[in-house]
mmCIF file with all atom_site columns, C-alpha atoms in Angstrom:
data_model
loop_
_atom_site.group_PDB
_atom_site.id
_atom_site.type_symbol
_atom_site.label_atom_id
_atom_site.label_alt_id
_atom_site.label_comp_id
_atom_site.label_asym_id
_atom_site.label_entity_id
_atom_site.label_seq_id
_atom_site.pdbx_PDB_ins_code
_atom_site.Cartn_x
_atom_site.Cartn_y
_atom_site.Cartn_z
_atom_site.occupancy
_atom_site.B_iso_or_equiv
_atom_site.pdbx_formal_charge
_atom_site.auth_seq_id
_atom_site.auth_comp_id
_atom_site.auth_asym_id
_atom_site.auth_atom_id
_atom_site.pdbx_PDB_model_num
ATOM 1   C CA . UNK A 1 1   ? -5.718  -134.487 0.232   1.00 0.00 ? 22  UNK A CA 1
ATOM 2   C CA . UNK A 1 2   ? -9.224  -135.783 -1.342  1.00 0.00 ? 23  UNK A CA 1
ATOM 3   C CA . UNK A 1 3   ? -10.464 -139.239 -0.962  1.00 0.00 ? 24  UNK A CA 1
ATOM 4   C CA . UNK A 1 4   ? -10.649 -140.903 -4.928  1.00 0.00 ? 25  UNK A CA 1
ATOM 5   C CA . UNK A 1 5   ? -8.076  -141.530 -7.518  1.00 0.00 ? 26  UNK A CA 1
ATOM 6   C CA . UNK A 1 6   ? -4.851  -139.387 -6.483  1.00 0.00 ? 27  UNK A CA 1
ATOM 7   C CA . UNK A 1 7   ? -1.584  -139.532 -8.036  1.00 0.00 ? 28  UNK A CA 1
ATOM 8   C CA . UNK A 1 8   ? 2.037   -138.184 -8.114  1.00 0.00 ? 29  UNK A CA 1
ATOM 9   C CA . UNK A 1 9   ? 3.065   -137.072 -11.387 1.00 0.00 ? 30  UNK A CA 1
ATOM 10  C CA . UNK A 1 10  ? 6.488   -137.638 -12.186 1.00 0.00 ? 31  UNK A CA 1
ATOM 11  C CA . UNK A 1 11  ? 7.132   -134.765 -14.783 1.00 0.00 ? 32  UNK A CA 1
ATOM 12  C CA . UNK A 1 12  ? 3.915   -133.018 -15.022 1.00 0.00 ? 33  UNK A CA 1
ATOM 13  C CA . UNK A 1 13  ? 4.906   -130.667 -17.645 1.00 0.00 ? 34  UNK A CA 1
ATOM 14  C CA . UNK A 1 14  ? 8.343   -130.964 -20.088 1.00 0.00 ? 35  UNK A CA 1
ATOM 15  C CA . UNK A 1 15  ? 11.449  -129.650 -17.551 1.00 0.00 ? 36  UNK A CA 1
ATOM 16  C CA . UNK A 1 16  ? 10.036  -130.040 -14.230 1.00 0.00 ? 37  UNK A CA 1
ATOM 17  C CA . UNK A 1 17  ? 10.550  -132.305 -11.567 1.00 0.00 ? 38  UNK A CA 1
ATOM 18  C CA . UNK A 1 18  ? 7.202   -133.941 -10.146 1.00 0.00 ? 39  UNK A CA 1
ATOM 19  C CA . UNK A 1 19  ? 8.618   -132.258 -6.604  1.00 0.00 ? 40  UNK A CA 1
ATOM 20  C CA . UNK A 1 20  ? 10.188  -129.548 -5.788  1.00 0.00 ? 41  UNK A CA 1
ATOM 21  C CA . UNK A 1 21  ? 11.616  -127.349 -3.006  1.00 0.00 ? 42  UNK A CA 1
ATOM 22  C CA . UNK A 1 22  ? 10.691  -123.554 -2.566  1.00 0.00 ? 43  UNK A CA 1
ATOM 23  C CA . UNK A 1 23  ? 12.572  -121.659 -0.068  1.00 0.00 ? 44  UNK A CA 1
ATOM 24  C CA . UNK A 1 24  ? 10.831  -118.665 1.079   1.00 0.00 ? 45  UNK A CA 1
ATOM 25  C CA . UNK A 1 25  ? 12.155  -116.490 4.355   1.00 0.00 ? 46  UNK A CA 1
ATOM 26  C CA . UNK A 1 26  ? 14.210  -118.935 5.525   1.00 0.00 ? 47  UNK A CA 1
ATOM 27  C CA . UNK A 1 27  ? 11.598  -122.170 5.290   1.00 0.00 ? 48  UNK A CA 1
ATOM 28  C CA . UNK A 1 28  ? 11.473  -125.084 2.340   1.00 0.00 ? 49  UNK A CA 1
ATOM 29  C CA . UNK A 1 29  ? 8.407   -126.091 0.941   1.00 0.00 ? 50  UNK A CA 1
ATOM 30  C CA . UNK A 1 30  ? 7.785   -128.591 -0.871  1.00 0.00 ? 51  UNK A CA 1
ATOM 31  C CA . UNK A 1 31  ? 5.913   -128.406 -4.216  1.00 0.00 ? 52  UNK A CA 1
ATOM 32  C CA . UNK A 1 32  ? 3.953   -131.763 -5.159  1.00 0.00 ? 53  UNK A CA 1
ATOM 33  C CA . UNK A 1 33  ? 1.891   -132.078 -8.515  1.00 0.00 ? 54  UNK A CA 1
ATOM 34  C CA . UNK A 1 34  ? -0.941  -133.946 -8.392  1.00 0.00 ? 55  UNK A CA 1
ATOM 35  C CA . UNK A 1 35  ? -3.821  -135.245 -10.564 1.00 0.00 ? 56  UNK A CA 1
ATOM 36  C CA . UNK A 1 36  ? -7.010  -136.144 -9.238  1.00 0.00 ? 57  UNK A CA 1
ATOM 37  C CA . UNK A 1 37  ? -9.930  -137.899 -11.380 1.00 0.00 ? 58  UNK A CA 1
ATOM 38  C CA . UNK A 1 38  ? -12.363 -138.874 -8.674  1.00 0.00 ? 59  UNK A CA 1
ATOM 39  C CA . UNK A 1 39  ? -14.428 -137.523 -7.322  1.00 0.00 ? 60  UNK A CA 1
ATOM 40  C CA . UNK A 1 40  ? -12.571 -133.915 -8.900  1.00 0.00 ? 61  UNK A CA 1
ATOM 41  C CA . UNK A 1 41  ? -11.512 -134.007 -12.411 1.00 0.00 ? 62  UNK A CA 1
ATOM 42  C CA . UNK A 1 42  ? -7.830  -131.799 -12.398 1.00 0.00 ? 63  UNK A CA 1
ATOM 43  C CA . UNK A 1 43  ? -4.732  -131.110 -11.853 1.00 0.00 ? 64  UNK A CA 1
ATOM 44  C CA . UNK A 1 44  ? -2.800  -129.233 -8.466  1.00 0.00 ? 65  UNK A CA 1
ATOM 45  C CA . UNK A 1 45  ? -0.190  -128.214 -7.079  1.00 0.00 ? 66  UNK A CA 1
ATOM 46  C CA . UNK A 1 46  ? 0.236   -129.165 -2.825  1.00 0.00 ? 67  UNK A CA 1
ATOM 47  C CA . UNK A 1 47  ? 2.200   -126.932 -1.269  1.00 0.00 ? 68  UNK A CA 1
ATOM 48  C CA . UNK A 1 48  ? 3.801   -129.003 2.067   1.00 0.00 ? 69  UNK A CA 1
ATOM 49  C CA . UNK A 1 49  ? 5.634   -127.830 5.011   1.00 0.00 ? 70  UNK A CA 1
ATOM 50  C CA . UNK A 1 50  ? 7.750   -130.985 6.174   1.00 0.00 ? 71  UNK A CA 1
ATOM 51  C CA . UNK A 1 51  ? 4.343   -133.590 6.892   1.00 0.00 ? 72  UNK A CA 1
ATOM 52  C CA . UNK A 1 52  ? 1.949   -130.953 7.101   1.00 0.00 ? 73  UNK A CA 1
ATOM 53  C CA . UNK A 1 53  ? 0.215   -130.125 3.730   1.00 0.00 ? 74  UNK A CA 1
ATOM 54  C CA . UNK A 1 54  ? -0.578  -126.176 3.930   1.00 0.00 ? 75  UNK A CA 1
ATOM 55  C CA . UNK A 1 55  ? -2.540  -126.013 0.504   1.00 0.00 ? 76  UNK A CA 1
ATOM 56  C CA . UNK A 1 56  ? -3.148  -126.611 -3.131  1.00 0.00 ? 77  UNK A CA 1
ATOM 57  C CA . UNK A 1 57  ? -3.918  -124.802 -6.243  1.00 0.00 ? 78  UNK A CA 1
ATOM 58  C CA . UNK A 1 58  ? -6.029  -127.049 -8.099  1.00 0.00 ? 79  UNK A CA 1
ATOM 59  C CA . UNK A 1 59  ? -6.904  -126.905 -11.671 1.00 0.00 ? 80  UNK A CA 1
ATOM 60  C CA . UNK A 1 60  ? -10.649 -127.792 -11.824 1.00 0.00 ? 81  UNK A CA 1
ATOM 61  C CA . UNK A 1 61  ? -11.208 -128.916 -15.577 1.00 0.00 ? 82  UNK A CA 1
ATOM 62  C CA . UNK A 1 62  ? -14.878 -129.892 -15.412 1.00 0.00 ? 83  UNK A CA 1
ATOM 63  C CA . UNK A 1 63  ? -15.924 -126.454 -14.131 1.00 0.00 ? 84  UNK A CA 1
ATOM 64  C CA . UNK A 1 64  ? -12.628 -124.679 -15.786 1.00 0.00 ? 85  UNK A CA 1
ATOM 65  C CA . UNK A 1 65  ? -11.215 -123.002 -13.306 1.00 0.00 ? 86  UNK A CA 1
ATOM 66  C CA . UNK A 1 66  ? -8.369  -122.703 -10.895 1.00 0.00 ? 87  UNK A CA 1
ATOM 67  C CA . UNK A 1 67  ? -9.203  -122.740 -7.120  1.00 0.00 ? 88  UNK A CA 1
ATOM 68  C CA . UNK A 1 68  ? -6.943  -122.756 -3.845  1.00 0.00 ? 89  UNK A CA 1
ATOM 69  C CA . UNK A 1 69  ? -8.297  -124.801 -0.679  1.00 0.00 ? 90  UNK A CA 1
ATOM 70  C CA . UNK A 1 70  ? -6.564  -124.369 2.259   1.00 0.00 ? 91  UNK A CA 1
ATOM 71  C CA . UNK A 1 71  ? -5.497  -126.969 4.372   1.00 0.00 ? 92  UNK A CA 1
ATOM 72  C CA . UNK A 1 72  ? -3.770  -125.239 7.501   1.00 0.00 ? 93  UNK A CA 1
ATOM 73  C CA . UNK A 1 73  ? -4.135  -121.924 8.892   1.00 0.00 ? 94  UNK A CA 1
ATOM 74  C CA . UNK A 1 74  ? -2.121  -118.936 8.995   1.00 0.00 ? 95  UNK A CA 1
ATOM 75  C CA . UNK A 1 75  ? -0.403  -119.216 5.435   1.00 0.00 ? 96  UNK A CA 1
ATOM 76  C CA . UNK A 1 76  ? 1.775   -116.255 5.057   1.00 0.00 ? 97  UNK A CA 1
ATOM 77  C CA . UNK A 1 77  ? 0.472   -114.451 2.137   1.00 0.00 ? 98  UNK A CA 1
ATOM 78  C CA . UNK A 1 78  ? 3.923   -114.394 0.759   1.00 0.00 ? 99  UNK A CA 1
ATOM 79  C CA . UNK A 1 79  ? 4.258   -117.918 -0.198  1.00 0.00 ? 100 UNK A CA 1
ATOM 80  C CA . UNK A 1 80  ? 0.688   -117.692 -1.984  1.00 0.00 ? 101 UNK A CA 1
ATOM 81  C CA . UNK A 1 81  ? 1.416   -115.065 -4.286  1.00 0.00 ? 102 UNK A CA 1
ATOM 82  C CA . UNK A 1 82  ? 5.068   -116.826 -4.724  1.00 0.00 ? 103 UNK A CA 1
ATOM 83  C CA . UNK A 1 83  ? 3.562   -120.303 -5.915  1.00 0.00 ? 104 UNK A CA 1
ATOM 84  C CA . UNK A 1 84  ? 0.125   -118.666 -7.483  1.00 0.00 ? 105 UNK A CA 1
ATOM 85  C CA . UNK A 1 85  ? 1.959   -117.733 -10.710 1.00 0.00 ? 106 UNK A CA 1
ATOM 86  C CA . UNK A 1 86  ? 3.879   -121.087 -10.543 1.00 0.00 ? 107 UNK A CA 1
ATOM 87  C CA . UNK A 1 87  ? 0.814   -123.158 -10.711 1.00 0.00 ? 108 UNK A CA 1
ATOM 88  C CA . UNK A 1 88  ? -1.006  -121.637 -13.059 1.00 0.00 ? 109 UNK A CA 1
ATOM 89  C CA . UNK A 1 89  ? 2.143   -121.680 -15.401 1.00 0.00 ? 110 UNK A CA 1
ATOM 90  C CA . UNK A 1 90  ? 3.085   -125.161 -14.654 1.00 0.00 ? 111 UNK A CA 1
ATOM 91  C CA . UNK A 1 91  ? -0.813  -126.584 -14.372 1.00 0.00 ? 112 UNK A CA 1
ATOM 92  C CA . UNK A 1 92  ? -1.392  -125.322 -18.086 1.00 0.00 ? 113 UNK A CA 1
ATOM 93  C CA . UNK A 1 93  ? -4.449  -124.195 -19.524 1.00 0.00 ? 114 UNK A CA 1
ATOM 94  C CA . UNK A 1 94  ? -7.383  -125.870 -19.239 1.00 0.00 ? 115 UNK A CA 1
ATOM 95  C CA . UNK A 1 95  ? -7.876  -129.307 -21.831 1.00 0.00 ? 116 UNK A CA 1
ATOM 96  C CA . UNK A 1 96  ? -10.093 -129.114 -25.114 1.00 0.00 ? 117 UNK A CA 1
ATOM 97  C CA . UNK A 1 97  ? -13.941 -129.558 -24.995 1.00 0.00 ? 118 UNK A CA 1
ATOM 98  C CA . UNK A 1 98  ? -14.984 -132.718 -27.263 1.00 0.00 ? 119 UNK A CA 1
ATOM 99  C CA . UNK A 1 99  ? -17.462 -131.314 -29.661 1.00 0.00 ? 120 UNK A CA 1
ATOM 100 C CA . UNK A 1 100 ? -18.881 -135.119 -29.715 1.00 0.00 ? 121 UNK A CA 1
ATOM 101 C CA . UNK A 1 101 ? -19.817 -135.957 -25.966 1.00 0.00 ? 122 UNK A CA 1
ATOM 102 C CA . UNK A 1 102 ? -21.780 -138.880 -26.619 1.00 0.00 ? 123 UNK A CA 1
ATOM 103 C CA . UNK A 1 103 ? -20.456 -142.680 -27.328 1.00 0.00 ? 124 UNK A CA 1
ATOM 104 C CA . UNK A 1 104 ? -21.720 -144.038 -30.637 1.00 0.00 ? 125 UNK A CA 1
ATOM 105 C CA . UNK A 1 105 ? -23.193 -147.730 -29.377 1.00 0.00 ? 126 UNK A CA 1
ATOM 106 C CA . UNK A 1 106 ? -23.545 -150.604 -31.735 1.00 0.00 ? 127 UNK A CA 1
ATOM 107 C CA . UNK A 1 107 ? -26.268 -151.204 -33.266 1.00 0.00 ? 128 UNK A CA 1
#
């Protein structure tokens, strides 16, 4: 949904498909993981209703933490707290700080 490098992952963690379906009262959903590296530096997970994306759960790693934007309104407050726990299970925790941030140059 953000303008910069965006791609599909095709297994974004060991045993999962990079989409999936989530029925929930009756309607699928569709479950995409993402990555994003620019202008955002993460990982999400878009949850789509047929060609309408309703929202994601995005794992922010340069300010480490997990945010949801919305993309649609009136998302039933079921299907949030059924993929919440999802994506912070499947997203994983947040990488490793480098203690060494600079780049040694020659000299």
């Amino acid at each position: 949904m953000h303008s910069g490098a965006y791609f599909f992952y095709a297994a974004p963690r060991a045993g999962t498909a990079g989409k999936q379906v989530m029925p929930i009262e009756g309607i699928d959903y569709r479950l995409v993981f993402a990555s994003d590296v620019d202008p955002r530096d993460g990982l999400g997970l878009e949850c789509w209703r047929g060609e309408q994306p309703l929202f994601e759960v995005f794992r922010d790693d340069a300010g480490r933490r997990f945010v949801v934007n919305l993309f649609a309104s009136d998302v039933p407050l079921e299907l949030l707290e059924a993929i919440i726990p999802t994506a912070r299970r499947e997203l994983g925790d947040f990488p490793r700080r480098s203690a060494f941030r600079g780049v040694a140059k020659p000299g």
